[in-house]
Amino acid sequence: MSPKTMAHIQSNLALQQFQRLFAALAAASPWTKGLLTAALGALAIRAWHAARPSKPLSLENSDQPGLFKKHSSFASFPVPAGFTYPRIRVFYHAHPQEAKLPSTLPLLVFMHGLGGNATQFASLLTSLVNVAPCLAIDLPGCGLSDFAPKDERAYTTAAFAELLATAIDRYRNKDENQQVVLVGHSMGCSISALLASSHSPLHRRLNTNYIAGFIAICPKASPPSDKEAMNIDRLHWMPAPVFDLLRWYDRRGGLNSTSVARVVGHEADDETKKLQQKYNRQSKSAVFLRFVTAGLPAKGSQAADSDVIPWPGKEVWSGIKVPLFLLAGGADKLTPPEQVDEIARWLSEKPRQTADGVAMPEEPGVTTNPNTVPTTAGDIQLSQDHITNPSPRHDSGPQTLPKDMIKDDKKSTKHGFVLKTAKISAPAAHGFMYTTPYVRVVSGLIEEFLAKHVDERLSMGWQLQHLTTSGKWDVKNLKKWQSIAPCSDPIGGVFRAMKTMREVDPSHNPTDFVKRFSHTAIPDGVAMVLDISHESPVYNPKKLEEGGVEYHKFPTVSKLPPTGDEVEHFITTVDNLRRSLPQTSFGTSPLSSTSSNPPLPSSEEDANRPTIGVHCHY
């Protein structure tokens, strides 16, 4: 029988089978019809997934920020637990002035959360790479990292902590005993806490005495409740294609969908919503399901509860003996700001004593039942929302930022270390660290904490002083720089082209620039400086800020053409800056609107408004 004849017979048999199936479906009860239809839909989606050609994840064919494209690589990491993660994306950015600064400058290590990836720190890294060397990884299956190995035990919180420790060990300067500051977001805080805490189950087998500080953004204090654990246990039996259907339903409405609003809030600007929508698309259902169920052995499985290290709770958090900075968003529904209060309370509680003055062991206020797992994913928190109690859409109007946007506090822990907390008022939500209005605020808070409470050398002011006194800090081509005019006339009523300032220059330094060219000196003067260079500036931006001129960074990489998304992001950035141009001493007021995306000023308005100064590395 020829192959063609065989194929024809197989096709007819398949057609007959489908005809019988649909005939049975037509005669079935409504309940049976529903079940069969759902099963057919799931099978169709699974078949479509299997048939789709999958592109290999690489820096070339991925939509990555320029900073990550230039400073990312891939590496294999064997960990103490016996697993090997074959292809993990690593972002490592040395300090731009590495050769001219002390080699013991601490390393900042960033850990993303469930449903996220390392690029969520891109906005913060834009400024932080200029104060310290920075390291970040994509967890397996996230971002550009391969979803491997297959062993479910490689996807627990403890396994990820070992992976992070192994990456740190490879990039940290061990010869100089370089210290490390951990920066985590959401689940990344819990992973980091397992490294930072002296009460961690991993403390004995991992040497993490090099940790000098911990910054936890939107941390989760305690394990999920028994009810949450029961709901998540159902996910063991949910196929990824079915979960994809739930996510598709959750994304209805595009930028105004529940999946986007859950993380950044309904009041977020469109640029932030687009960013969150992108992160949601990048997050894979199969990866999420593996992350969630890995820490929760299915009932009747061979995995023993004792094999799973608990999700960090009171015992772990109260054992952190380094300077700690806790940040929360007032409108965060995934990890409410009360979580920060709980961690702070645990760290402030003094040990109880007996009548003889002997310290009594702490009573765990929160269970550390290993049958609990994180639930703070981005758009995929719907694992519970859709299984148990779907919540109604939030349709309230936009909120305005209060004057006291930040409520912060500083005290000492029971271990004698600094404990700083900061709550950014609503509408700051779970994704506030990359939400446009808050990026500069969060970056400034982190830099201040690092310089004041971890290491004074992490202050840009200290570094600039060190470089200027040692004669190692200046523009690359001084003669070329001197031949360029300091600042142009207004361009289109929006921009002023300018050359970068020099801290050591007698006339074109930040202080003199404010006196000559700022909006406080002339009506259409510069109110904001947009630095599009990739490198750190050779002046102290803080002096601009002190003079009433905002400093913004939009790094572009030389010899690397910007992507379409980066061009769009630049245009959006400029539009947002134009909308928020400040009132000047000459009576021009900023635009006022209750919308999160107010209209741009007209050309007539631009003619009398402050401008945006733009410079590169010259």
Coordinates of C-alpha atoms in Angstrom, one line a residue:
M1 CA 0.0 0.0 0.0
S2 CA 1.4 3.4 -1.0
P3 CA 2.0 6.1 1.6
K4 CA -0.5 8.3 -0.2
T5 CA -3.2 5.6 0.1
M6 CA -2.3 5.0 3.8
A7 CA -2.6 8.7 4.5
H8 CA -6.0 8.8 2.8
I9 CA -7.3 5.9 4.9
Q10 CA -6.0 7.5 8.1
S11 CA -7.6 10.7 7.2
N12 CA -11.0 9.0 6.7
L13 CA -10.7 7.1 9.9
A14 CA -10.0 10.3 11.8
L15 CA -12.9 12.0 10.2
Q16 CA -15.2 9.2 11.2
Q17 CA -14.0 9.3 14.8
F18 CA -14.7 13.1 15.0
Q19 CA -18.2 12.5 13.4
R20 CA -19.0 9.9 16.1
L21 CA -17.7 12.2 18.8
F22 CA -19.8 15.2 17.7
A23 CA -22.8 12.9 17.3
A24 CA -22.4 11.7 20.9
L25 CA -21.9 15.3 22.0
A26 CA -25.2 16.4 20.3
A27 CA -27.1 13.6 22.1
A28 CA -25.5 14.3 25.5
S29 CA -26.9 16.2 28.5
P30 CA -26.0 19.9 28.9
W31 CA -23.6 19.0 31.7
T32 CA -21.8 16.3 29.6
K33 CA -21.7 18.7 26.7
G34 CA -20.0 21.3 28.9
L35 CA -17.4 18.8 30.1
L36 CA -16.7 17.5 26.6
T37 CA -16.4 21.0 25.1
A38 CA -14.0 22.0 27.8
A39 CA -11.9 18.9 27.3
L40 CA -11.8 19.4 23.5
G41 CA -10.9 23.1 24.0
A42 CA -8.0 22.1 26.3
L43 CA -6.8 19.5 23.9
A44 CA -7.0 21.9 21.0
I45 CA -4.9 24.5 22.9
R46 CA -2.4 21.9 24.0
A47 CA -2.0 20.8 20.4
W48 CA -1.6 24.4 19.3
H49 CA 1.1 24.9 21.9
A50 CA 2.9 21.8 20.9
A51 CA 2.8 22.7 17.2
R52 CA 4.0 26.3 17.6
P53 CA 7.6 26.8 16.6
S54 CA 9.5 28.1 19.6
K55 CA 12.3 30.5 19.0
P56 CA 15.4 30.1 21.1
L57 CA 15.6 32.8 23.7
S58 CA 18.6 35.0 23.0
L59 CA 19.6 38.7 23.5
E60 CA 19.4 39.2 19.7
N61 CA 15.8 38.2 19.1
S62 CA 14.4 39.4 22.4
D63 CA 12.8 42.7 23.4
Q64 CA 15.3 43.8 26.1
P65 CA 16.4 47.2 27.4
G66 CA 19.7 48.3 25.9
L67 CA 21.4 48.2 29.3
F68 CA 20.5 44.5 29.5
K69 CA 21.5 43.7 26.0
K70 CA 25.0 45.0 26.5
H71 CA 25.6 43.6 29.9
S72 CA 23.9 40.2 29.9
S73 CA 25.3 36.7 29.3
F74 CA 24.3 33.1 29.9
A75 CA 25.8 30.7 32.4
S76 CA 25.3 27.3 33.9
F77 CA 25.1 27.0 37.7
P78 CA 25.4 23.8 39.7
V79 CA 24.1 24.3 43.2
P80 CA 24.8 22.5 46.5
A81 CA 21.5 20.7 46.5
G82 CA 22.7 18.7 43.5
F83 CA 20.8 20.4 40.7
T84 CA 22.3 22.2 37.7
Y85 CA 20.6 25.1 36.0
P86 CA 22.0 24.8 32.5
R87 CA 21.3 28.3 31.0
I88 CA 20.6 31.2 33.3
R89 CA 20.6 34.8 32.1
V90 CA 23.0 36.9 34.1
F91 CA 23.1 40.7 34.1
Y92 CA 26.4 42.0 35.5
H93 CA 27.4 45.7 35.3
A94 CA 30.7 46.7 36.8
H95 CA 30.9 50.3 38.1
P96 CA 31.7 52.6 35.2
Q97 CA 34.7 53.9 37.2
E98 CA 35.7 50.5 38.5
A99 CA 39.4 50.9 37.9
K100 CA 39.5 54.3 39.8
L101 CA 37.4 53.3 42.9
P102 CA 38.1 51.0 45.8
S103 CA 37.9 47.3 44.7
T104 CA 35.9 46.6 47.9
L105 CA 32.9 48.6 46.9
P106 CA 29.8 46.5 47.7
L107 CA 28.0 44.5 45.0
L108 CA 24.3 45.1 44.6
V109 CA 22.4 41.9 43.9
F110 CA 18.8 42.1 42.5
M111 CA 16.2 39.2 42.7
H112 CA 12.9 39.5 40.9
G113 CA 9.6 37.9 42.0
L114 CA 7.1 35.3 40.8
G115 CA 5.9 36.0 37.3
G116 CA 8.7 38.6 36.8
N117 CA 12.2 38.8 35.4
A118 CA 15.4 40.9 35.9
T119 CA 14.4 43.6 33.5
Q120 CA 11.8 44.8 36.0
F121 CA 14.7 46.4 37.8
A122 CA 15.8 48.3 34.6
S123 CA 14.5 51.7 35.7
L124 CA 16.2 51.5 39.1
L125 CA 19.4 50.1 37.6
T126 CA 19.7 53.1 35.3
S127 CA 20.9 55.1 38.3
L128 CA 22.2 52.4 40.6
V129 CA 24.8 51.1 38.2
N130 CA 26.5 54.4 38.7
V131 CA 27.0 53.9 42.4
A132 CA 27.9 50.2 42.6
P133 CA 28.5 47.1 40.6
C134 CA 25.2 45.3 40.0
L135 CA 24.2 41.7 39.5
A136 CA 20.8 40.2 38.6
I137 CA 19.6 36.9 37.3
D138 CA 16.5 35.5 35.6
L139 CA 15.1 32.5 37.5
P140 CA 14.7 29.4 35.4
G141 CA 11.9 29.7 32.9
C142 CA 11.7 33.5 33.5
G143 CA 13.0 36.2 31.2
L144 CA 15.6 34.6 29.0
S145 CA 16.6 31.7 31.2
D146 CA 15.9 28.2 30.1
F147 CA 13.1 26.3 31.9
A148 CA 15.4 23.6 33.2
P149 CA 16.1 21.3 34.9
K150 CA 12.9 19.2 35.0
D151 CA 13.2 18.1 38.7
E152 CA 10.4 19.8 40.6
R153 CA 12.7 20.2 43.6
A154 CA 14.8 22.7 41.7
Y155 CA 11.9 25.2 41.8
T156 CA 11.4 25.7 45.5
T157 CA 12.2 29.0 47.2
A158 CA 15.2 27.4 49.0
A159 CA 16.5 26.0 45.7
F160 CA 16.3 29.5 44.2
A161 CA 18.1 30.9 47.2
E162 CA 20.9 28.4 46.5
L163 CA 21.0 29.4 42.9
L164 CA 21.3 33.1 43.8
A165 CA 24.1 32.3 46.3
T166 CA 25.9 30.4 43.7
A167 CA 25.7 33.3 41.2
I168 CA 26.9 35.7 43.9
D169 CA 29.8 33.4 44.7
R170 CA 30.9 33.5 41.0
Y171 CA 30.7 37.3 40.6
R172 CA 31.7 38.5 44.0
N173 CA 35.4 39.5 44.5
K174 CA 36.2 36.9 47.1
D175 CA 39.8 37.8 47.3
E176 CA 38.9 41.2 48.6
N177 CA 36.0 39.9 50.7
Q178 CA 33.6 42.1 48.7
Q179 CA 30.3 42.7 50.6
V180 CA 26.9 42.3 49.1
V181 CA 23.6 44.2 49.4
L182 CA 20.5 42.2 48.4
V183 CA 17.6 44.0 46.6
G184 CA 14.5 41.9 46.3
H185 CA 11.0 42.4 44.9
S186 CA 8.0 40.4 46.1
M187 CA 9.0 36.7 46.1
G188 CA 12.5 37.9 45.5
C189 CA 12.4 39.3 49.0
S190 CA 11.7 35.8 50.5
I191 CA 14.5 34.3 48.4
S192 CA 16.8 36.9 49.6
A193 CA 15.7 36.6 53.2
L194 CA 16.8 32.9 53.2
L195 CA 20.3 34.2 52.5
A196 CA 20.3 37.2 54.8
S197 CA 18.8 35.6 57.9
S198 CA 20.9 33.9 60.6
H199 CA 17.7 31.8 61.4
S200 CA 17.4 30.5 57.8
P201 CA 17.4 26.7 57.3
L202 CA 20.1 27.4 54.7
H203 CA 22.4 29.3 57.0
R204 CA 24.5 26.3 58.1
R205 CA 25.2 25.0 54.6
L206 CA 25.7 28.4 52.8
N207 CA 28.4 30.8 53.8
T208 CA 26.6 34.2 53.4
N209 CA 28.6 36.2 56.0
Y210 CA 29.3 38.7 53.2
I211 CA 25.8 40.2 53.2
A212 CA 26.0 43.8 54.4
G213 CA 22.5 45.0 53.8
F214 CA 19.0 44.1 52.5
I215 CA 16.4 46.1 50.6
A216 CA 13.0 44.5 50.4
I217 CA 10.5 46.0 48.0
C218 CA 6.9 44.7 48.6
P219 CA 7.9 41.8 50.8
K220 CA 5.6 39.0 51.9
A221 CA 5.9 38.5 55.7
S222 CA 4.2 35.2 56.4
P223 CA 3.4 32.0 54.6
P224 CA -0.1 31.8 52.9
S225 CA -2.9 30.6 55.0
D226 CA -4.2 27.0 55.1
K227 CA -7.1 28.0 52.9
E228 CA -4.7 29.5 50.3
A229 CA -2.6 26.4 50.4
M230 CA -5.7 24.3 49.8
N231 CA -6.6 26.4 46.8
I232 CA -3.1 26.2 45.3
D233 CA -3.1 22.4 45.9
R234 CA -5.7 22.2 43.1
L235 CA -3.2 23.7 40.7
H236 CA -1.3 20.4 40.7
W237 CA -4.0 19.0 38.5
M238 CA -4.5 22.0 36.2
P239 CA -2.9 21.8 32.7
A240 CA -1.0 24.8 31.6
P241 CA -3.4 25.3 28.5
V242 CA -6.4 25.6 30.9
F243 CA -4.5 28.1 33.0
D244 CA -3.7 30.0 29.8
L245 CA -7.5 30.3 29.2
L246 CA -8.0 31.8 32.7
R247 CA -5.2 34.3 32.0
W248 CA -6.6 35.2 28.6
Y249 CA -10.0 35.9 30.3
D250 CA -8.2 38.0 32.9
R251 CA -6.5 40.1 30.2
R252 CA -9.7 41.3 28.6
G253 CA -9.5 45.1 28.3
G254 CA -5.9 45.4 27.3
L255 CA -4.2 48.2 29.2
N256 CA -7.3 48.5 31.4
S257 CA -7.6 44.8 32.2
T258 CA -7.7 43.3 35.6
S259 CA -4.3 41.5 35.0
V260 CA -2.6 44.9 34.5
A261 CA -4.4 46.8 37.2
R262 CA -3.8 44.0 39.8
V263 CA -0.1 44.9 39.7
V264 CA 0.2 48.6 38.9
G265 CA -3.2 49.9 39.7
H266 CA -6.0 51.5 37.6
E267 CA -4.4 54.9 38.1
A268 CA -1.1 54.1 36.5
D269 CA 0.0 56.0 33.4
D270 CA -0.2 54.3 30.0
E271 CA 3.5 53.8 29.8
T272 CA 3.6 51.8 33.0
K273 CA 0.5 49.8 31.9
K274 CA 2.2 48.9 28.6
L275 CA 5.3 47.8 30.6
Q276 CA 3.2 45.6 32.9
Q277 CA 1.3 44.2 29.9
K278 CA 4.7 43.2 28.4
Y279 CA 5.7 41.5 31.7
N280 CA 2.5 39.6 31.7
R281 CA 3.0 38.3 28.2
Q282 CA 6.5 37.2 29.0
S283 CA 5.4 35.2 32.0
K284 CA 4.7 31.6 31.1
S285 CA 1.8 29.6 32.7
A286 CA 3.8 26.3 32.9
V287 CA 6.6 28.1 34.8
F288 CA 4.2 29.8 37.2
L289 CA 2.5 26.5 38.0
R290 CA 5.8 24.8 38.6
F291 CA 7.0 27.6 40.9
V292 CA 3.8 27.5 42.9
T293 CA 3.4 23.7 43.2
A294 CA 7.1 22.9 43.8
G295 CA 6.8 24.0 47.4
L296 CA 3.5 22.2 48.0
P297 CA 3.8 18.4 47.5
A298 CA 0.6 17.0 46.1
K299 CA -1.5 14.9 48.4
G300 CA -0.5 11.3 47.9
S301 CA 2.8 12.2 46.2
Q302 CA 6.1 10.6 47.2
A303 CA 7.6 14.0 48.3
A304 CA 7.8 14.3 52.0
D305 CA 6.9 17.5 53.8
S306 CA 10.3 17.4 55.6
D307 CA 12.0 17.7 52.2
V308 CA 10.5 21.2 51.6
I309 CA 12.0 24.2 53.4
P310 CA 9.2 26.4 54.6
W311 CA 8.3 29.7 53.0
P312 CA 10.0 32.4 55.2
G313 CA 7.9 33.6 58.1
K314 CA 8.5 35.1 61.5
E315 CA 11.5 32.9 62.4
V316 CA 13.4 33.8 59.3
W317 CA 12.6 37.5 59.1
S318 CA 13.3 38.1 62.8
G319 CA 16.8 36.6 62.3
I320 CA 18.0 39.3 59.9
K321 CA 21.1 40.9 61.4
V322 CA 22.0 43.5 58.7
P323 CA 20.7 47.0 57.9
L324 CA 17.2 46.4 56.4
F325 CA 15.1 48.7 54.3
L326 CA 11.4 47.7 53.8
L327 CA 9.4 49.5 51.1
A328 CA 5.7 49.1 50.4
G329 CA 3.0 50.6 48.1
G330 CA -0.1 52.0 49.8
A331 CA -2.4 50.5 47.1
D332 CA -0.6 47.1 46.9
K333 CA -3.2 44.3 46.9
L334 CA -0.8 41.5 46.4
T335 CA 1.5 42.2 49.4
P336 CA -0.3 44.9 51.4
P337 CA 1.7 47.5 53.3
E338 CA 0.7 45.7 56.6
Q339 CA 3.2 43.1 55.6
V340 CA 6.0 45.6 56.2
D341 CA 4.5 46.5 59.6
E342 CA 4.5 42.8 60.6
I343 CA 8.2 42.3 59.7
A344 CA 9.1 45.5 61.5
R345 CA 7.3 44.3 64.6
W346 CA 9.0 41.0 64.6
L347 CA 12.4 42.6 64.3
S348 CA 11.6 45.1 67.1
E349 CA 10.3 42.6 69.7
K350 CA 12.7 42.0 72.5
P351 CA 13.1 38.4 73.6
R352 CA 10.9 37.4 76.6
Q353 CA 12.8 36.5 79.8
T354 CA 12.2 34.2 82.7
A355 CA 12.3 35.4 86.3
D356 CA 16.0 34.5 86.4
G357 CA 16.7 36.8 83.4
V358 CA 17.2 33.9 80.9
A359 CA 15.9 34.6 77.4
M360 CA 12.9 32.4 76.5
P361 CA 12.6 30.9 73.0
E362 CA 10.5 32.9 70.7
E363 CA 7.0 31.6 70.0
P364 CA 6.3 31.6 66.3
G365 CA 3.5 34.0 65.6
V366 CA 3.1 32.7 62.1
T367 CA 3.1 29.0 61.1
T368 CA 6.0 27.8 59.0
N369 CA 4.0 24.9 57.6
P370 CA 5.9 23.6 54.6
N371 CA 2.6 23.1 52.8
T372 CA 2.5 26.8 51.9
V373 CA 3.7 28.6 48.8
P374 CA 3.8 32.2 47.5
T375 CA 0.8 33.6 45.8
T376 CA 2.2 37.1 44.9
A377 CA 2.4 36.6 41.1
G378 CA 1.7 39.4 38.7
D379 CA -1.3 38.8 36.5
I380 CA -1.3 35.1 37.5
Q381 CA -2.4 35.6 41.0
L382 CA -5.7 34.6 39.4
S383 CA -4.8 31.0 40.2
Q384 CA -6.8 31.8 43.4
D385 CA -9.0 34.6 42.1
H386 CA -10.6 32.5 39.4
I387 CA -10.7 29.2 41.4
T388 CA -12.4 30.5 44.5
N389 CA -13.8 34.0 44.7
P390 CA -13.4 36.3 41.6
S391 CA -13.5 39.9 42.7
P392 CA -15.4 42.6 40.9
R393 CA -13.6 45.1 38.7
H394 CA -12.5 48.4 40.3
D395 CA -14.0 51.3 38.4
S396 CA -13.3 54.3 40.6
G397 CA -11.9 57.4 39.1
P398 CA -8.2 58.4 39.2
Q399 CA -6.7 59.5 42.4
T400 CA -4.3 62.4 43.0
L401 CA -1.0 62.0 44.8
P402 CA -1.1 63.4 48.4
K403 CA 1.4 65.9 49.4
D404 CA 2.9 63.6 52.0
M405 CA 3.5 60.9 49.4
I406 CA 6.0 59.0 51.5
K407 CA 5.6 57.9 55.1
D408 CA 9.0 56.7 56.4
D409 CA 10.4 55.6 59.7
K410 CA 13.8 54.6 61.0
K411 CA 14.7 52.7 64.2
S412 CA 16.9 49.9 65.4
T413 CA 16.1 46.2 65.4
K414 CA 16.5 44.0 68.5
H415 CA 19.9 43.0 67.0
G416 CA 21.1 46.6 66.9
F417 CA 20.9 47.2 63.2
V418 CA 19.1 50.0 61.3
L419 CA 15.5 49.2 60.3
K420 CA 14.1 51.7 57.8
T421 CA 10.6 51.5 56.4
A422 CA 8.9 53.6 53.7
K423 CA 5.3 53.4 52.5
I424 CA 4.5 55.2 49.3
S425 CA 0.9 56.4 49.4
A426 CA -1.8 55.2 47.0
P427 CA -2.0 54.9 44.1
A428 CA 1.4 53.2 44.4
A429 CA 0.8 49.5 43.9
H430 CA 2.8 46.3 43.7
G431 CA 4.8 47.4 40.6
F432 CA 5.7 50.9 41.9
M433 CA 9.4 50.3 41.5
Y434 CA 9.0 50.6 37.7
T435 CA 5.9 52.9 37.7
T436 CA 6.9 56.2 36.0
P437 CA 6.0 58.7 38.9
Y438 CA 7.8 56.7 41.5
V439 CA 11.1 55.5 39.9
R440 CA 13.1 58.6 40.9
V441 CA 11.6 58.6 44.4
V442 CA 12.4 54.9 45.0
S443 CA 15.9 55.2 43.4
G444 CA 16.6 58.2 45.7
L445 CA 15.4 56.4 48.8
I446 CA 17.6 53.4 48.0
E447 CA 20.7 55.5 47.3
E448 CA 20.2 57.4 50.5
F449 CA 19.8 54.2 52.5
L450 CA 22.9 52.7 50.9
A451 CA 25.1 55.7 51.6
K452 CA 23.9 56.4 55.2
H453 CA 23.4 52.9 56.6
V454 CA 25.4 50.4 54.6
D455 CA 28.6 52.1 53.2
E456 CA 29.3 55.8 52.7
R457 CA 31.3 54.9 49.6
L458 CA 28.0 54.1 47.9
S459 CA 27.2 57.8 47.9
M460 CA 27.8 59.4 44.5
G461 CA 29.0 62.5 46.3
W462 CA 31.7 60.4 48.0
Q463 CA 32.7 58.8 44.8
L464 CA 32.9 62.1 42.9
Q465 CA 35.0 63.7 45.6
H466 CA 37.3 60.7 45.5
L467 CA 37.7 60.9 41.7
T468 CA 38.2 64.7 41.7
T469 CA 40.8 64.8 44.4
S470 CA 42.7 61.9 42.7
G471 CA 42.5 63.6 39.3
K472 CA 40.9 60.6 37.7
W473 CA 37.5 62.0 36.8
D474 CA 36.8 64.1 33.7
V475 CA 35.3 64.0 30.2
K476 CA 37.1 61.8 27.7
N477 CA 38.1 64.6 25.3
L478 CA 38.5 67.9 27.2
K479 CA 39.5 69.9 24.1
K480 CA 36.5 68.7 22.2
W481 CA 34.2 69.4 25.1
Q482 CA 35.6 73.0 25.6
S483 CA 34.9 73.8 21.9
I484 CA 31.2 73.1 22.3
A485 CA 28.7 75.8 23.4
P486 CA 27.3 75.2 26.9
C487 CA 23.6 75.4 26.1
S488 CA 21.6 76.2 22.9
D489 CA 18.5 78.4 22.5
P490 CA 15.1 76.6 22.8
I491 CA 14.4 74.0 20.1
G492 CA 10.8 73.8 19.2
G493 CA 9.8 75.3 22.5
V494 CA 10.6 71.9 24.1
F495 CA 14.3 71.2 24.3
R496 CA 17.7 72.9 24.8
A497 CA 20.7 71.0 23.6
M498 CA 23.6 71.2 26.1
K499 CA 26.9 69.7 26.7
T500 CA 27.5 67.7 29.9
M501 CA 28.6 69.6 32.9
R502 CA 31.9 69.1 34.7
E503 CA 32.1 69.2 38.4
V504 CA 35.5 70.7 38.3
D505 CA 34.8 73.3 35.6
P506 CA 34.9 77.0 36.7
S507 CA 31.8 78.0 34.7
H508 CA 29.9 75.0 33.3
N509 CA 29.3 73.1 36.6
P510 CA 25.8 72.3 38.1
T511 CA 25.8 75.3 40.4
D512 CA 26.7 77.8 37.7
F513 CA 24.4 76.1 35.2
V514 CA 21.4 76.7 37.5
K515 CA 22.4 80.4 37.8
R516 CA 22.7 80.9 34.1
F517 CA 20.4 78.6 32.2
S518 CA 17.7 77.2 34.6
H519 CA 14.0 78.1 34.6
T520 CA 14.7 80.2 37.7
A521 CA 17.0 82.4 35.8
I522 CA 15.2 82.8 32.5
P523 CA 11.5 82.1 31.6
D524 CA 12.2 79.3 29.1
G525 CA 15.2 78.0 30.9
V526 CA 16.0 74.4 31.8
A527 CA 13.7 72.8 34.4
M528 CA 14.8 69.2 33.7
V529 CA 18.1 67.7 32.5
L530 CA 17.7 64.5 30.5
D531 CA 21.0 62.6 30.4
I532 CA 21.0 60.2 27.5
S533 CA 24.5 58.9 28.0
H534 CA 25.1 55.4 29.1
E535 CA 27.9 56.3 31.5
S536 CA 27.7 58.0 34.8
P537 CA 27.9 61.9 34.6
V538 CA 31.1 63.7 35.5
Y539 CA 29.2 66.0 37.8
N540 CA 27.0 65.5 40.8
P541 CA 23.3 65.6 39.8
K542 CA 22.3 66.3 43.4
K543 CA 23.6 69.9 43.0
L544 CA 21.1 70.3 40.1
E545 CA 18.3 69.0 42.2
E546 CA 19.2 71.4 45.0
G547 CA 19.0 74.3 42.5
G548 CA 15.5 73.2 41.4
V549 CA 16.4 71.4 38.2
E550 CA 15.4 67.8 38.0
Y551 CA 17.9 65.2 36.7
H552 CA 16.6 62.3 34.6
K553 CA 18.5 59.5 33.0
F554 CA 17.6 57.7 29.8
P555 CA 20.7 55.6 28.9
T556 CA 21.5 54.8 25.3
V557 CA 24.3 52.5 24.4
S558 CA 26.8 53.9 21.8
K559 CA 27.2 51.9 18.6
L560 CA 24.0 50.0 19.4
P561 CA 21.0 51.4 17.5
P562 CA 17.9 51.9 19.7
T563 CA 15.0 49.5 19.2
G564 CA 11.6 50.7 18.2
D565 CA 10.4 50.2 21.7
E566 CA 13.2 52.3 23.1
V567 CA 12.4 55.1 20.7
E568 CA 8.8 55.0 21.7
H569 CA 9.8 54.9 25.4
F570 CA 12.0 58.0 24.8
I571 CA 9.1 59.9 23.2
T572 CA 6.8 58.9 26.0
T573 CA 9.4 59.9 28.6
V574 CA 9.7 63.4 27.1
D575 CA 5.9 63.7 26.9
N576 CA 5.6 62.8 30.5
L577 CA 8.3 65.3 31.4
R578 CA 6.5 68.0 29.4
R579 CA 3.3 67.4 31.3
S580 CA 5.0 67.8 34.6
L581 CA 7.1 70.9 33.9
P582 CA 7.1 73.0 37.1
Q583 CA 5.8 76.5 37.8
T584 CA 8.5 79.1 37.3
S585 CA 9.2 82.4 39.0
F586 CA 7.8 84.1 35.9
G587 CA 4.3 82.8 36.4
T588 CA 4.0 79.9 34.0
S589 CA 2.1 77.0 35.6
P590 CA 2.3 73.3 34.9
L591 CA -0.6 71.6 33.2
S592 CA -3.3 70.6 35.6
S593 CA -5.5 67.6 34.9
T594 CA -7.2 64.9 36.8
S595 CA -6.2 62.3 34.2
S596 CA -3.2 60.1 34.6
N597 CA -2.3 61.1 31.0
P598 CA -3.2 64.8 30.6
P599 CA -2.9 66.4 27.2
L600 CA 0.4 67.9 26.0
P601 CA 0.8 71.7 25.9
S602 CA 0.1 73.5 22.7
S603 CA 2.9 75.2 20.7
E604 CA 1.8 78.6 22.1
E605 CA 2.0 77.3 25.6
D606 CA 5.4 75.7 24.9
A607 CA 6.8 79.1 23.8
N608 CA 6.5 80.4 27.3
R609 CA 7.3 77.3 29.3
P610 CA 10.5 75.9 30.8
T611 CA 12.5 73.6 28.6
I612 CA 14.2 70.2 28.9
G613 CA 18.0 70.2 28.5
V614 CA 19.4 67.1 26.8
H615 CA 23.0 66.0 26.8
C616 CA 25.1 62.9 26.1
H617 CA 28.6 62.1 27.4
Y618 CA 30.0 65.3 25.9

